[in-house]
Structures are given as C-alpha cells and as structure tokens.
Short mmCIF file of C-alpha atoms in Angstrom, two decimals:
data_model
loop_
_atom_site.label_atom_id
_atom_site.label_comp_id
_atom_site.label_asym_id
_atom_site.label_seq_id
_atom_site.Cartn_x
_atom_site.Cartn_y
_atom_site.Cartn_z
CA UNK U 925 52.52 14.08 3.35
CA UNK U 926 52.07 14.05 -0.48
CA UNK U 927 54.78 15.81 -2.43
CA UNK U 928 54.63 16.93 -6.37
CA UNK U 929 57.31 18.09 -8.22
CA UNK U 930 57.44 19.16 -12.09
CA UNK U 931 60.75 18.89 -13.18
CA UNK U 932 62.14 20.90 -16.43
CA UNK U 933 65.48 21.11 -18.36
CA UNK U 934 65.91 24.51 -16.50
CA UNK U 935 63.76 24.45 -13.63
CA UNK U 936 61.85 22.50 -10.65
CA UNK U 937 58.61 23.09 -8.77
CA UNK U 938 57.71 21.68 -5.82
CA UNK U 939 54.62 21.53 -3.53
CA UNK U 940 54.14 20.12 -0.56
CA UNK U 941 50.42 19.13 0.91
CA UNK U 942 50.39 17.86 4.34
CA UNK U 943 47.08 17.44 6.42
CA UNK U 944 45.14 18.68 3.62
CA UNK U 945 47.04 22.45 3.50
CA UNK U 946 49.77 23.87 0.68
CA UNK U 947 52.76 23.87 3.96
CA UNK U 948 55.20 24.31 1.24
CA UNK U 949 56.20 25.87 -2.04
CA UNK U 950 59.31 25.52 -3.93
CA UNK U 951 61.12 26.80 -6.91
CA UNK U 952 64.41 25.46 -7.77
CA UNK U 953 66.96 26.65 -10.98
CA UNK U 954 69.06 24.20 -12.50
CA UNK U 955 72.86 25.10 -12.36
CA UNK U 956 74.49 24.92 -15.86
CA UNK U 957 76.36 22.03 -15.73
CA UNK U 958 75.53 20.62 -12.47
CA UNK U 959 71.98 18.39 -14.13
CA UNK U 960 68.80 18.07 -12.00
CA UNK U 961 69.84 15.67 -9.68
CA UNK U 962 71.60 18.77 -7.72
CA UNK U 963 68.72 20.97 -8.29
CA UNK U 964 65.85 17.98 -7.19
CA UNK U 965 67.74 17.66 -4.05
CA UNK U 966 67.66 21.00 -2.77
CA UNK U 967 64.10 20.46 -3.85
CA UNK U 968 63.46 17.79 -1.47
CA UNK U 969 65.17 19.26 1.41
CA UNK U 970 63.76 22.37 1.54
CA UNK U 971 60.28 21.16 1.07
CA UNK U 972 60.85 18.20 3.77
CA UNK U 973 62.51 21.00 6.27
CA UNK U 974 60.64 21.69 9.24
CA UNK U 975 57.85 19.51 7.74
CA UNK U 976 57.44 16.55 10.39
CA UNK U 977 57.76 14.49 7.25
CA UNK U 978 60.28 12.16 9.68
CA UNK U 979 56.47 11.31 11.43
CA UNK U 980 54.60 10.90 8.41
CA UNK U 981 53.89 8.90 5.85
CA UNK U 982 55.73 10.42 2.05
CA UNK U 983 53.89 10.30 -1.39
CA UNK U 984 56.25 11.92 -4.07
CA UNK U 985 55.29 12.36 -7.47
CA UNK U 986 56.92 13.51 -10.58
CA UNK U 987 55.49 14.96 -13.56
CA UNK U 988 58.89 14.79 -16.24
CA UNK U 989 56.93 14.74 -19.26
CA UNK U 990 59.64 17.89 -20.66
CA UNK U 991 62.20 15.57 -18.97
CA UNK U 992 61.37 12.65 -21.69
CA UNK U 993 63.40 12.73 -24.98
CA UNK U 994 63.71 10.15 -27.94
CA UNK U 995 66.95 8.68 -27.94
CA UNK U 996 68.51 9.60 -31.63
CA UNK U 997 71.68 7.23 -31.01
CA UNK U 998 69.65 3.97 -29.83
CA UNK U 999 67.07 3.10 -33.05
CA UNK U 1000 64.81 0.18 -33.39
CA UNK U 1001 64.71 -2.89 -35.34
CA UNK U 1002 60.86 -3.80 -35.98
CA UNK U 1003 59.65 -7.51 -36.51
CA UNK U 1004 56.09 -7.37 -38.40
CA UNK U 1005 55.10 -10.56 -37.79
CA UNK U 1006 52.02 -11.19 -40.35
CA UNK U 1007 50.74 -14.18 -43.31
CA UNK U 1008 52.87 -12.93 -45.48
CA UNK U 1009 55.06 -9.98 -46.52
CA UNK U 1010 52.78 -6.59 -47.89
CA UNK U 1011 52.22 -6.12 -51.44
CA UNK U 1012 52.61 -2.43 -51.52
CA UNK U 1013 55.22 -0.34 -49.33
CA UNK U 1014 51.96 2.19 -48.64
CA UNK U 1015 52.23 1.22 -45.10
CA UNK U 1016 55.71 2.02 -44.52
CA UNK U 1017 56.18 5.27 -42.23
CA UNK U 1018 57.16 8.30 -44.44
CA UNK U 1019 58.78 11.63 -42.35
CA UNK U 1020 57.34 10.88 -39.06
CA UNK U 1021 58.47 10.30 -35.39
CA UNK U 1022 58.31 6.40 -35.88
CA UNK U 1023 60.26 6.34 -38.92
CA UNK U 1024 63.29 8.93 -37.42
CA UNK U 1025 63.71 5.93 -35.41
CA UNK U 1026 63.42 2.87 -36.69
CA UNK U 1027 66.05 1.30 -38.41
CA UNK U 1028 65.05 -1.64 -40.10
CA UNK U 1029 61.98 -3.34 -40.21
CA UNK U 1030 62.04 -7.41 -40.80
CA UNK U 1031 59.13 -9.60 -41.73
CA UNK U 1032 58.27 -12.48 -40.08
CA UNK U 1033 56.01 -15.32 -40.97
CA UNK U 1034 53.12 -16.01 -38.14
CA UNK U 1035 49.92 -14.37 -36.69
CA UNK U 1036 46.55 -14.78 -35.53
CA UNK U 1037 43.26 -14.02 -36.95
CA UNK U 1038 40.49 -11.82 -34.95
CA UNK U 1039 39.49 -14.58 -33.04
CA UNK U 1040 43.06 -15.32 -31.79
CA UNK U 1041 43.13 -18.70 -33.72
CA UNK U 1042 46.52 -19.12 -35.56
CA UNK U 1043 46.17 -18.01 -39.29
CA UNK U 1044 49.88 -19.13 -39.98
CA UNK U 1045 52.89 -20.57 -37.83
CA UNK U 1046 55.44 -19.01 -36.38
CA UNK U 1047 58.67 -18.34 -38.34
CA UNK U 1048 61.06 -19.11 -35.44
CA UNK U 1049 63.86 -19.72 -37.77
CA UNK U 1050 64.08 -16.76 -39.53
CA UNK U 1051 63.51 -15.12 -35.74
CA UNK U 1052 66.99 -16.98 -35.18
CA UNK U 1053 68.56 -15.90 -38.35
CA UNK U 1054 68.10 -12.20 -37.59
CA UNK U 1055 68.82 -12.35 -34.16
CA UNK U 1056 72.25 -13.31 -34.95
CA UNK U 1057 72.69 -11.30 -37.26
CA UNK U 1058 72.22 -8.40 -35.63
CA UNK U 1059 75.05 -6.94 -32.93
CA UNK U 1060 74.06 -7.20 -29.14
CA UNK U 1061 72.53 -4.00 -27.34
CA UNK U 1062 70.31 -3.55 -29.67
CA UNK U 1063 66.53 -2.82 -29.08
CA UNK U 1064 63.57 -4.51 -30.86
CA UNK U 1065 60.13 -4.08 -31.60
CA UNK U 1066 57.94 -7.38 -32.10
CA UNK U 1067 54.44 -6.72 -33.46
CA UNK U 1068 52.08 -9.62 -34.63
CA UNK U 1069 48.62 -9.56 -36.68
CA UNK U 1070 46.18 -10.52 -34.01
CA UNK U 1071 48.08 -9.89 -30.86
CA UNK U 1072 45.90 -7.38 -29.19
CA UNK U 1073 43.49 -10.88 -29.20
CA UNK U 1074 46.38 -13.58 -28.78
CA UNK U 1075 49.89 -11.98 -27.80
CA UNK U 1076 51.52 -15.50 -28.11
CA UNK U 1077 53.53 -14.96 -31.17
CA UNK U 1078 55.23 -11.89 -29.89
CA UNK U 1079 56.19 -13.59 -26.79
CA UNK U 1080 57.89 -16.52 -28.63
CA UNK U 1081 60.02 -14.30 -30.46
CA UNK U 1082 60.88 -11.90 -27.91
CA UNK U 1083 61.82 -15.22 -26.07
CA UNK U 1084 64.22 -16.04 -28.72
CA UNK U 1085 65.61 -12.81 -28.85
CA UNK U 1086 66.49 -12.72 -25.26
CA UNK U 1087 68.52 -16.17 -25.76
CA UNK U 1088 70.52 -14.89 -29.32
CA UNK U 1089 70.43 -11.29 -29.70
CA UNK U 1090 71.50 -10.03 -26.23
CA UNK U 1091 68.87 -6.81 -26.94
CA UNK U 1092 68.86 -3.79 -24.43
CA UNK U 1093 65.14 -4.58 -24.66
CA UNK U 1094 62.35 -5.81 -26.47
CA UNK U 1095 59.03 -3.96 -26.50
CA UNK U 1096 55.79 -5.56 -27.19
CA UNK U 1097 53.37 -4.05 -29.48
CA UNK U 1098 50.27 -6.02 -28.14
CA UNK U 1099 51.10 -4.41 -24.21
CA UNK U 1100 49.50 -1.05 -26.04
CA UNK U 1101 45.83 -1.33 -26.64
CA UNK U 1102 44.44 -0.30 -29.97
CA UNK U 1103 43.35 -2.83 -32.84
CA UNK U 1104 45.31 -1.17 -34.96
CA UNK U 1105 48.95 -2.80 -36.19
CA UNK U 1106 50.04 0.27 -37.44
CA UNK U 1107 49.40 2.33 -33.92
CA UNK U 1108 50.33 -0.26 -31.65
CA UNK U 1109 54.00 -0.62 -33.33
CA UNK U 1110 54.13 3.14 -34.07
CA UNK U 1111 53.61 3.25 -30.14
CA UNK U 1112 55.91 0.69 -29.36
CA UNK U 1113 58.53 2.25 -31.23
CA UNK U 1114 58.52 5.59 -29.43
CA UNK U 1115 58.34 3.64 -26.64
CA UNK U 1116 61.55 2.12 -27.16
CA UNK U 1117 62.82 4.94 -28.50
CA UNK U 1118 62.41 6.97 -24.88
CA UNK U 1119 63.52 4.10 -22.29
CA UNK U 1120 66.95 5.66 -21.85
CA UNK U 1121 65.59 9.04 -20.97
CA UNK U 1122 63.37 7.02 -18.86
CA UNK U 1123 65.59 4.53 -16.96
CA UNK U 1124 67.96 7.85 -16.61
CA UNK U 1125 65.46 9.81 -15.03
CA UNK U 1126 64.71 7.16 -12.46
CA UNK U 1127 67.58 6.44 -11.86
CA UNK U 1128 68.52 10.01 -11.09
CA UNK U 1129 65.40 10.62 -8.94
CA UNK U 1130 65.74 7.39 -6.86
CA UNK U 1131 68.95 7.86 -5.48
CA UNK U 1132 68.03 11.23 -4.20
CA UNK U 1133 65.16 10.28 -2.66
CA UNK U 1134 67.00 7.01 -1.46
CA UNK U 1135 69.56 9.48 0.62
CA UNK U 1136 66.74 12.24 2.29
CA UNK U 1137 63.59 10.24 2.52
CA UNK U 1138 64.09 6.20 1.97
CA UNK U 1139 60.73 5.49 3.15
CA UNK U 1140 58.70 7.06 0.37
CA UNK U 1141 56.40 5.88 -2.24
CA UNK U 1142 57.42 7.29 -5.27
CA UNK U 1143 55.43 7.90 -8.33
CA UNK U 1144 55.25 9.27 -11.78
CA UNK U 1145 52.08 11.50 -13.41
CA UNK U 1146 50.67 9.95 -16.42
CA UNK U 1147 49.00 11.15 -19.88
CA UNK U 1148 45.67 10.68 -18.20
CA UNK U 1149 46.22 12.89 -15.18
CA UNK U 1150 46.95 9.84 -12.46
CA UNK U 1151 50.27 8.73 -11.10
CA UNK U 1152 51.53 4.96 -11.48
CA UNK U 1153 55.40 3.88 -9.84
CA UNK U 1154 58.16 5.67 -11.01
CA UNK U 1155 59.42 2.10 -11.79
CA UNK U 1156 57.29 1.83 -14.69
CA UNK U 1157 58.73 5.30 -16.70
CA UNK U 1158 61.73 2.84 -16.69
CA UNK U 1159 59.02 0.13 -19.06
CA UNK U 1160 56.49 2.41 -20.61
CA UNK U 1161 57.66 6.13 -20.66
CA UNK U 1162 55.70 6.78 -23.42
CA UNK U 1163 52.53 7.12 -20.78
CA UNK U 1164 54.59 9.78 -19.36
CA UNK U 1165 55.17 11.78 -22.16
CA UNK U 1166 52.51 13.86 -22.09
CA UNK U 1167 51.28 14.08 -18.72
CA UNK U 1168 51.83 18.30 -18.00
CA UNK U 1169 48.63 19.43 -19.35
CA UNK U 1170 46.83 17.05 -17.40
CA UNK U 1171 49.09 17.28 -14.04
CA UNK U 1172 47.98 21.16 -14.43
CA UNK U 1173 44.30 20.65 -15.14
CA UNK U 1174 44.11 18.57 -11.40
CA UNK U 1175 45.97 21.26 -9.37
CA UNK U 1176 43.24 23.39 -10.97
CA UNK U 1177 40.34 20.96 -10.10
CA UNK U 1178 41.97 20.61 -6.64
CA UNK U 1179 42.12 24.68 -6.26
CA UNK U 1180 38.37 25.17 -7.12
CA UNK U 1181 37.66 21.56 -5.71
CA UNK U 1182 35.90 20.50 -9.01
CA UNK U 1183 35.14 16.86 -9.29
CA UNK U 1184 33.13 17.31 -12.33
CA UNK U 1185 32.60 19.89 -14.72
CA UNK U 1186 34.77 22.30 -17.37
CA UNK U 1187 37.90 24.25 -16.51
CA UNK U 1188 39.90 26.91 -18.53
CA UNK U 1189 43.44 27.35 -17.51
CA UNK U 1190 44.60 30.96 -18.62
CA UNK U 1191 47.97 31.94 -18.66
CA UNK U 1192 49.87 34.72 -20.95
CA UNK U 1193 50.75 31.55 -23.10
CA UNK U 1194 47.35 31.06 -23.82
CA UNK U 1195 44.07 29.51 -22.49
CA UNK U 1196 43.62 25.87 -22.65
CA UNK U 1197 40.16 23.94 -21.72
CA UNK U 1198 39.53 20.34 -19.84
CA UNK U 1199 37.05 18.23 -18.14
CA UNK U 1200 36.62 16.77 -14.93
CA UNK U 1201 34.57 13.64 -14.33
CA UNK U 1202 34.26 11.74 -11.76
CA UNK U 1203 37.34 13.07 -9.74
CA UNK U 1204 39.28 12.46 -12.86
CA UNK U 1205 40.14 14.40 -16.03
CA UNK U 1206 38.32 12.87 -19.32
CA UNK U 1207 40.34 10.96 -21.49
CA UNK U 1208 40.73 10.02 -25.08
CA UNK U 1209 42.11 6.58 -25.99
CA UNK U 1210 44.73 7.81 -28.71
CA UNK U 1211 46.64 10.76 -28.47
CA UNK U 1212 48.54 12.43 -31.04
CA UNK U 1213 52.59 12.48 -31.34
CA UNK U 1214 54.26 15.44 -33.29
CA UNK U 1215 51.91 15.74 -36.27
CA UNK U 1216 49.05 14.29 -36.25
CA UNK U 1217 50.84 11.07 -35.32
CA UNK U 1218 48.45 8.92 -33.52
CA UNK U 1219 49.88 6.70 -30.28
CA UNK U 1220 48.03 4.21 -28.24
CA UNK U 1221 48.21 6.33 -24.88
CA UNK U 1222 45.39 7.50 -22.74
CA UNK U 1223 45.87 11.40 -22.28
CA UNK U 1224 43.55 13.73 -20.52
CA UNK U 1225 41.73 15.45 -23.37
CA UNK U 1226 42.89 19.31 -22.68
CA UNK U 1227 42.53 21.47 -25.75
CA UNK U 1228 42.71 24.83 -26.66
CA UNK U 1229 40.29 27.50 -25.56
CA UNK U 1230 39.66 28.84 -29.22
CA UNK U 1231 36.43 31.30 -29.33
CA UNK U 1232 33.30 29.65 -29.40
CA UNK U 1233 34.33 26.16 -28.17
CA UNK U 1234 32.57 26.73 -24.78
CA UNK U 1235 28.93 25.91 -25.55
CA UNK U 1236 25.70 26.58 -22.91
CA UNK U 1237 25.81 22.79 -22.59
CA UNK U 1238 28.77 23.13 -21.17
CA UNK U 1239 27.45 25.11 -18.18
CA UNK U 1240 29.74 28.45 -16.77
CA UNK U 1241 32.97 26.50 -16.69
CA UNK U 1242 35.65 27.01 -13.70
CA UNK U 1243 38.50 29.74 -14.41
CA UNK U 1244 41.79 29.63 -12.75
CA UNK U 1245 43.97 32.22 -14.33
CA UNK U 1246 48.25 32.20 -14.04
CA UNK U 1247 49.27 35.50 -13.68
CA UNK U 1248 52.70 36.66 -15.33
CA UNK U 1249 54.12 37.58 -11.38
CA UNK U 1250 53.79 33.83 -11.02
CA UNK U 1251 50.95 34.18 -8.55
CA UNK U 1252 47.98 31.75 -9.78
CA UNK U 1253 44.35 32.89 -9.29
CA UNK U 1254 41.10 31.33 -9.39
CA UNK U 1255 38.19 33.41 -10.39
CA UNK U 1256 34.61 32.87 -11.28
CA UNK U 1257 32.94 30.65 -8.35
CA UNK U 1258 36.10 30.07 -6.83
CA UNK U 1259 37.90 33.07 -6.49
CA UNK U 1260 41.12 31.38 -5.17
CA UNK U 1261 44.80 32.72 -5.03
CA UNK U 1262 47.88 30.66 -4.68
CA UNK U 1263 51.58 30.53 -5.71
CA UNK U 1264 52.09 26.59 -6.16
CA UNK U 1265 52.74 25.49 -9.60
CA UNK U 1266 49.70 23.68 -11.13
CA UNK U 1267 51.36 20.97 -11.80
CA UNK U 1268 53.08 20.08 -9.30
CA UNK U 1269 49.97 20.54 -7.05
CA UNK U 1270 48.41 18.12 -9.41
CA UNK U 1271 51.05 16.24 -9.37
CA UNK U 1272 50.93 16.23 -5.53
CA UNK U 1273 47.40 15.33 -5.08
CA UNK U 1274 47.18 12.81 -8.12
CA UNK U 1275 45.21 9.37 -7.79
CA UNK U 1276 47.17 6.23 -7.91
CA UNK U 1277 45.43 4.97 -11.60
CA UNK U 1278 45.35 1.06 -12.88
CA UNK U 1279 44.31 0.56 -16.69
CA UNK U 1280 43.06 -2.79 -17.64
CA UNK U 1281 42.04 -2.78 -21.81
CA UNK U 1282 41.91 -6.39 -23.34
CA UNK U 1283 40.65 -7.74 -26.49
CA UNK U 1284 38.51 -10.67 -25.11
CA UNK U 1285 36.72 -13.74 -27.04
CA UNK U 1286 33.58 -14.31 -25.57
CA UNK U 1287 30.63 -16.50 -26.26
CA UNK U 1288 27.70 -15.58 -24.12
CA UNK U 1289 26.73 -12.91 -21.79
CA UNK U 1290 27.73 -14.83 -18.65
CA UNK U 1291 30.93 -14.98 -20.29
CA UNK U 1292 31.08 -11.33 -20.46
CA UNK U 1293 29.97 -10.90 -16.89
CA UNK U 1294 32.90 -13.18 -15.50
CA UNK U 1295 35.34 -11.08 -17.56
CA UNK U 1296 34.06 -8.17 -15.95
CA UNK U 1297 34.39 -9.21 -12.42
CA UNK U 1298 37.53 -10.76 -13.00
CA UNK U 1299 38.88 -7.67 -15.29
CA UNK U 1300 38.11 -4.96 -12.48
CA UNK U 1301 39.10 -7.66 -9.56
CA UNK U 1302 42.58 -7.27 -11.28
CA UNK U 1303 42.72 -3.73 -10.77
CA UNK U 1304 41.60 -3.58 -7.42
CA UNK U 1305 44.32 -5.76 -6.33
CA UNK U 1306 46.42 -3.82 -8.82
CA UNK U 1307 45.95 -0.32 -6.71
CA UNK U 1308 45.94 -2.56 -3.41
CA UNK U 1309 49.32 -3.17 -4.14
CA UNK U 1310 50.30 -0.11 -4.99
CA UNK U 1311 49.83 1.36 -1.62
CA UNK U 1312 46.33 2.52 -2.07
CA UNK U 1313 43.71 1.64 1.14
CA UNK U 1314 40.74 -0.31 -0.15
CA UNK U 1315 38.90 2.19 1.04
CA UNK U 1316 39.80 4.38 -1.67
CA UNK U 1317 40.00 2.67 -4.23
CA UNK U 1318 36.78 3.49 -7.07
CA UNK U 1319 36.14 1.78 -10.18
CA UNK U 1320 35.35 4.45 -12.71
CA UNK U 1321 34.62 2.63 -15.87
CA UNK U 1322 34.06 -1.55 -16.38
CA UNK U 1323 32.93 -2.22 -19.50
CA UNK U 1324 32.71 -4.17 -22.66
CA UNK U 1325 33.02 -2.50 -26.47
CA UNK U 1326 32.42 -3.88 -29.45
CA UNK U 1327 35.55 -4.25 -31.47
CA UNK U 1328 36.67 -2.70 -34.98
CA UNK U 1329 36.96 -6.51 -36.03
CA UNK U 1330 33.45 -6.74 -36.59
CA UNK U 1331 33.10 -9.68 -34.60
CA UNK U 1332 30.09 -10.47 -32.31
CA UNK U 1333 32.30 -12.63 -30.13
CA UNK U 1334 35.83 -10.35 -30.48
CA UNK U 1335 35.55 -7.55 -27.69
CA UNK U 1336 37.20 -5.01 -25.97
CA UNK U 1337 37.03 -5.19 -22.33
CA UNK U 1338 38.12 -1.74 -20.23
CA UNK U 1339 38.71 -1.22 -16.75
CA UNK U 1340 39.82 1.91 -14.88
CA UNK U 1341 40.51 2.61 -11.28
CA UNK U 1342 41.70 4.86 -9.12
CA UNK U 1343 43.02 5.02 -5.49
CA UNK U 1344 42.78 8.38 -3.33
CA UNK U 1345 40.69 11.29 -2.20
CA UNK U 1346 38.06 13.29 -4.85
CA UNK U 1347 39.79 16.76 -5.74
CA UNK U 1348 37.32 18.90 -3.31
CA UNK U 1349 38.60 16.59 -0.69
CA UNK U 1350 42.36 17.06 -1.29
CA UNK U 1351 42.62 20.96 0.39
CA UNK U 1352 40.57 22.52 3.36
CA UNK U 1353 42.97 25.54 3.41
CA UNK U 1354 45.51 26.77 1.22
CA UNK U 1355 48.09 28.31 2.45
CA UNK U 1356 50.84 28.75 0.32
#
C-alpha cells in the first residue's frame, strides 16, 4: 500500500494506491487553531479504513514543500574560510533571501586549492575565539575555498564548534554540490535557515503515524520529483522546498503512464510544462530561490507553458487538464478522469531517489572507471537500505564532467538512482 499526502497551511490531500488501483481519495481542512497534526490524522485514518493496510506492507509520502518556511527568529553566523580576507565587499549578499538571514559573516584563515592540496592552514584559533564568543543555540554556516574537492577544513571547524559554541547546528557548505562558494553557502544558509520548520514538521508527522500505522516507511518528495526519508527534511529541507511542481508532474506521468516524453499540466491557475525521462522528471542542477537567487538543489525542470515554447521536436506532448470542480482530466492520447490530487498521487507513487555528486581528483582513465563503479555501488547500497528491492533499483545517470576549475585531473563525478516501478507500471485501473 503506498500512500501520498500533500499537506498545506489550510488543507490536506491524500491518495491511497493499493494493488496498483486509486482505493482511496481524501480531502482534509485544517481547523483554525487546531494545526495539521489534527487534520493529517483524520487523513490517515480515513484513507487506512477498510483498506487491509493491517496485511500490507505501508509506503507514506509527504510532499510539504508549502509546509517549509525560513525561520526569521533563528539567523546564521557564516564562517568563509578562504587565503585571506576579500578586497572588495562586491561579494557580500545585497536584498536577497541569504542575506535576510544571515547575521554575521566571520573570516577564517584556511582552504584548499582545486586540486584539494592545502593553499593555507587552518585558523583554528580564531575558530576558538568566535566560538566563544558567540551565545549557545546558535546556528552556523562553515564554507571553505576548495571544499567541494577537500571538505576537511569545514569539518575541523565544525568540530570545534560542537566542543565551544554549543550550536543548534552546523551546516556544511561542501554537503551541496556546485563549484561555486557563493551558491554552496547561499544554499547552506537557507538550509539552516528552514531546519526548524523541518524538524517541526517531522516531528509532527511521526508521531501520528507512530500511533495508526507504526510499521510504515515514511518518506518525503524532493525538488527532483523522488522521495528520500522523512528523517532527512529534519538535515536538508532545503531539497524539499520545492518539490510540488514536480510531485504533480508524476501523478500526471502516472495518469497517462508516460515514462518519457512532454506533459502540460492545465489548471485555471495556469498551464505549466515538464519532461519525463526515463521514469523520472528532467532535472536541472541549480534552481532558483525568490529572485533569481540561485541554490544548489536538483529540481524537476517544470516551467511555464508560455505560447510557442512547445516546438515539433517536442512531439504532441501529454495533456492532463484540472478542472475548477476539482475533477482532474487527461485528454489527448490519454483521455483519463480522476479526482486524486496530482500531487499526492505523485507523491504516492514516487521512486525512492539516491544522489551521489563529488568533485573527484583523478589521474588516469582507470582511475575514473573505479570511481564510477565505486560512486554508483554507493547508491545501490544507498536505495538497498532504504527499503528498495534490488530488483528495482536503476541507475539513471553515472558519469564524469569536466569541472569549472579547468583542471584535466579536477572532476565532477554524478550518480543517480532510483528504486521502484516505471510510471506506466504504477496503475492498471483507476478508480477513484
């Protein structure tokens, strides 16, 4: 039995698929006053009611992206750890989402060069000095020139931290992948800036499940349109944060069982357009925060349908259209009604998804093999883990890139898998 749920400020959606059918289909208001735990509990009963679900096996997964709110109270203290101080204060964040919520930034002495050899040591003194100077609760941001390529700076003073500052946590820049310093801290700031709404949320969700169905794997959608452990929204919320749009573009792709090709969404909001490839919407590496703000997150590249964007190329791309009665219909080839919520369906029948994206020093091509083999045996064991059979697990991209370092033996390696069924797999009927 795999269960979705999209869960609003004012509202949750539920779907329930079980042996491949829609057997349930739930809205649920939240209560003024009484917050969603009340209103995700008559959720869960209703749709686990007459379901069986005591003899089967329960997936449930989230999609909270609307849930997920920056914390205004809780800001940041960044640690640029680098050669030396800049000369200029043109780097500095000016008016956006980063800067709202960082308090103070703090330069450290250290770093790497693009080969992860040590350009300069590590200030751990001055690491000391600010950590007591600081009060305890706080919660830090440690980025370091050259830590996508050698993280071991940031560790060491995260380390220290731990032992002086008492922090409520300390977020790593180099555990986002970009090769840029200024994305990977602006990420890492967010980051920290959502954990509370984060560790609430799970929280919240956890117990409820804990009390009506102990037994099931719980999960969270992601920007890229697969589900992880709801544990991690508690680490790295920021992967959450915009994970609707692509939550919705699956429940499409599982409606008109599209594994690969184009799908507009239309709805009296709008009309938004996505791909599917490979089982799997398409991604982009960086996403975009507020304005133009650009965040080391993988999101599922859905855009808007403006006139002229669909090209012959392209093909005759899939339609599923939400009608304002709340009914959704499929047209075109599909010709498909239904009254689940898109994303919870998508959220529903979501693949487990494991990320592996490195920077890597390598020397020769049987280097680069090895890497390779080792990089995606990582994420098999990853999804393994993670409840997914072997047997469904798929490697959907292993590769090397060349790096922005413009360094023949500095690359990026990047590994993506996924555990469960192809979306024409996931429904044989629809019933609700």
């Amino acid at each position: 039995m795999r269960v979705g749920v999209r869960i609003t400020e004012d509202s949750l959606h539920g779907v329930a698929v079980i042996e491949r059918e829609i057997r349930g289909s739930v809205t649920e208001r939240v209560v003024p006053g009484s917050g969603i735990s009340a209103a995700f509990e008559r959720t869960i009963v209703s749709l686990l009611d007459g379901s069986h679900s005591g003899k089967l096996p329960v997936s449930i997964t989230f999609d909270v992206s609307r849930l997920l709110v920056p914390s205004e109270s809780e800001r940041v203290v960044a640690l640029r750890i680098a050669p030396r101080p800049p000369l200029d204060a043109a780097h500095e964040y000016s008016g956006e989402t980063a800067a709202l919520h960082c308090d103070k930034v703090e330069h450290i002495s250290g770093g790497f060069t693009k080969e992860g050899d040590e350009i300069a040591a590590l200030d751990l003194q001055r690491v000391r000095s600010i950590a007591l100077e600081e009060p305890p609760g706080r919660r830090y941001v440690v980025t370091g020139v050259g830590s996508s390529v050698n993280p071991m700076h940031e560790v060491e003073v995260s380390r220290v931290l731990f032992n002086d500052a008492k922090p409520a946590s300390v977020n790593h820049s180099h555990s986002f992948h970009s090769s840029s310093f200024a994305i990977r801290e602006r990420t890492a700031i967010i980051n920290s800036a959502l954990l509370s709404s984060g560790e609430r949320i799970v929280t919240s969700l956890a117990k409820v499940v804990a009390k009506h169905a102990p037994q099931a794997r719980l999960h969270v959608m992601t920007n890229d349109g697969g589900a992880v452990p709801l544990s991690t929204l508690a680490m790295k919320p920021v992967h959450s944060v915009l994970s609707t749009g692509a939550a919705e573009l699956v429940g499409a792709a599982v409606l008109a069982r599209v594994d690969d090709g184009w799908i507009v969404i239309e709805s009296d909001d709008g009309a938004v357009l996505g791909e599917m490839t490979g089982g799997t919407p398409t991604v982009t590496s960086r996403s975009s925060w507020g304005p133009a703000e650009l965040i080391a997150t993988r999101a599922a590249q859905v855009m808007p349908n403006r006139e002229g964007l669909i090209g012959e190329w392209m093909g005759v791309p899939t339609v599923v259209r939400i009608g304002a009665d709340g009914d959704r219909v499929a047209a075109g080839s599909t010709g498909i009604t239904t009254e689940a919520d898109l994303a919870a369906l998508g959220a529903a029948c979501a693949p487990v998804v494991e990320w592996l994206e490195r920077d890597v020093k390598i020397r020769s091509e049987a280097e680069k093999d090895q890497v390779l083999a080792a990089s995606e045996a990582k994420v098999r064991v990853r999804l393994v883990s993670n409840g997914v059979p072997p047997s469904l697990v798929r490697i959907l991209e292993a590769r090397v890139i060349g790096s922005s370092y413009e360094n023949s033996n500095t690359v990026s390696v990047r590994v993506r898998g996924l555990g469960g069924h192809l979306p024409s797999e996931m429904l044989t009927r629809r019933t609700a």
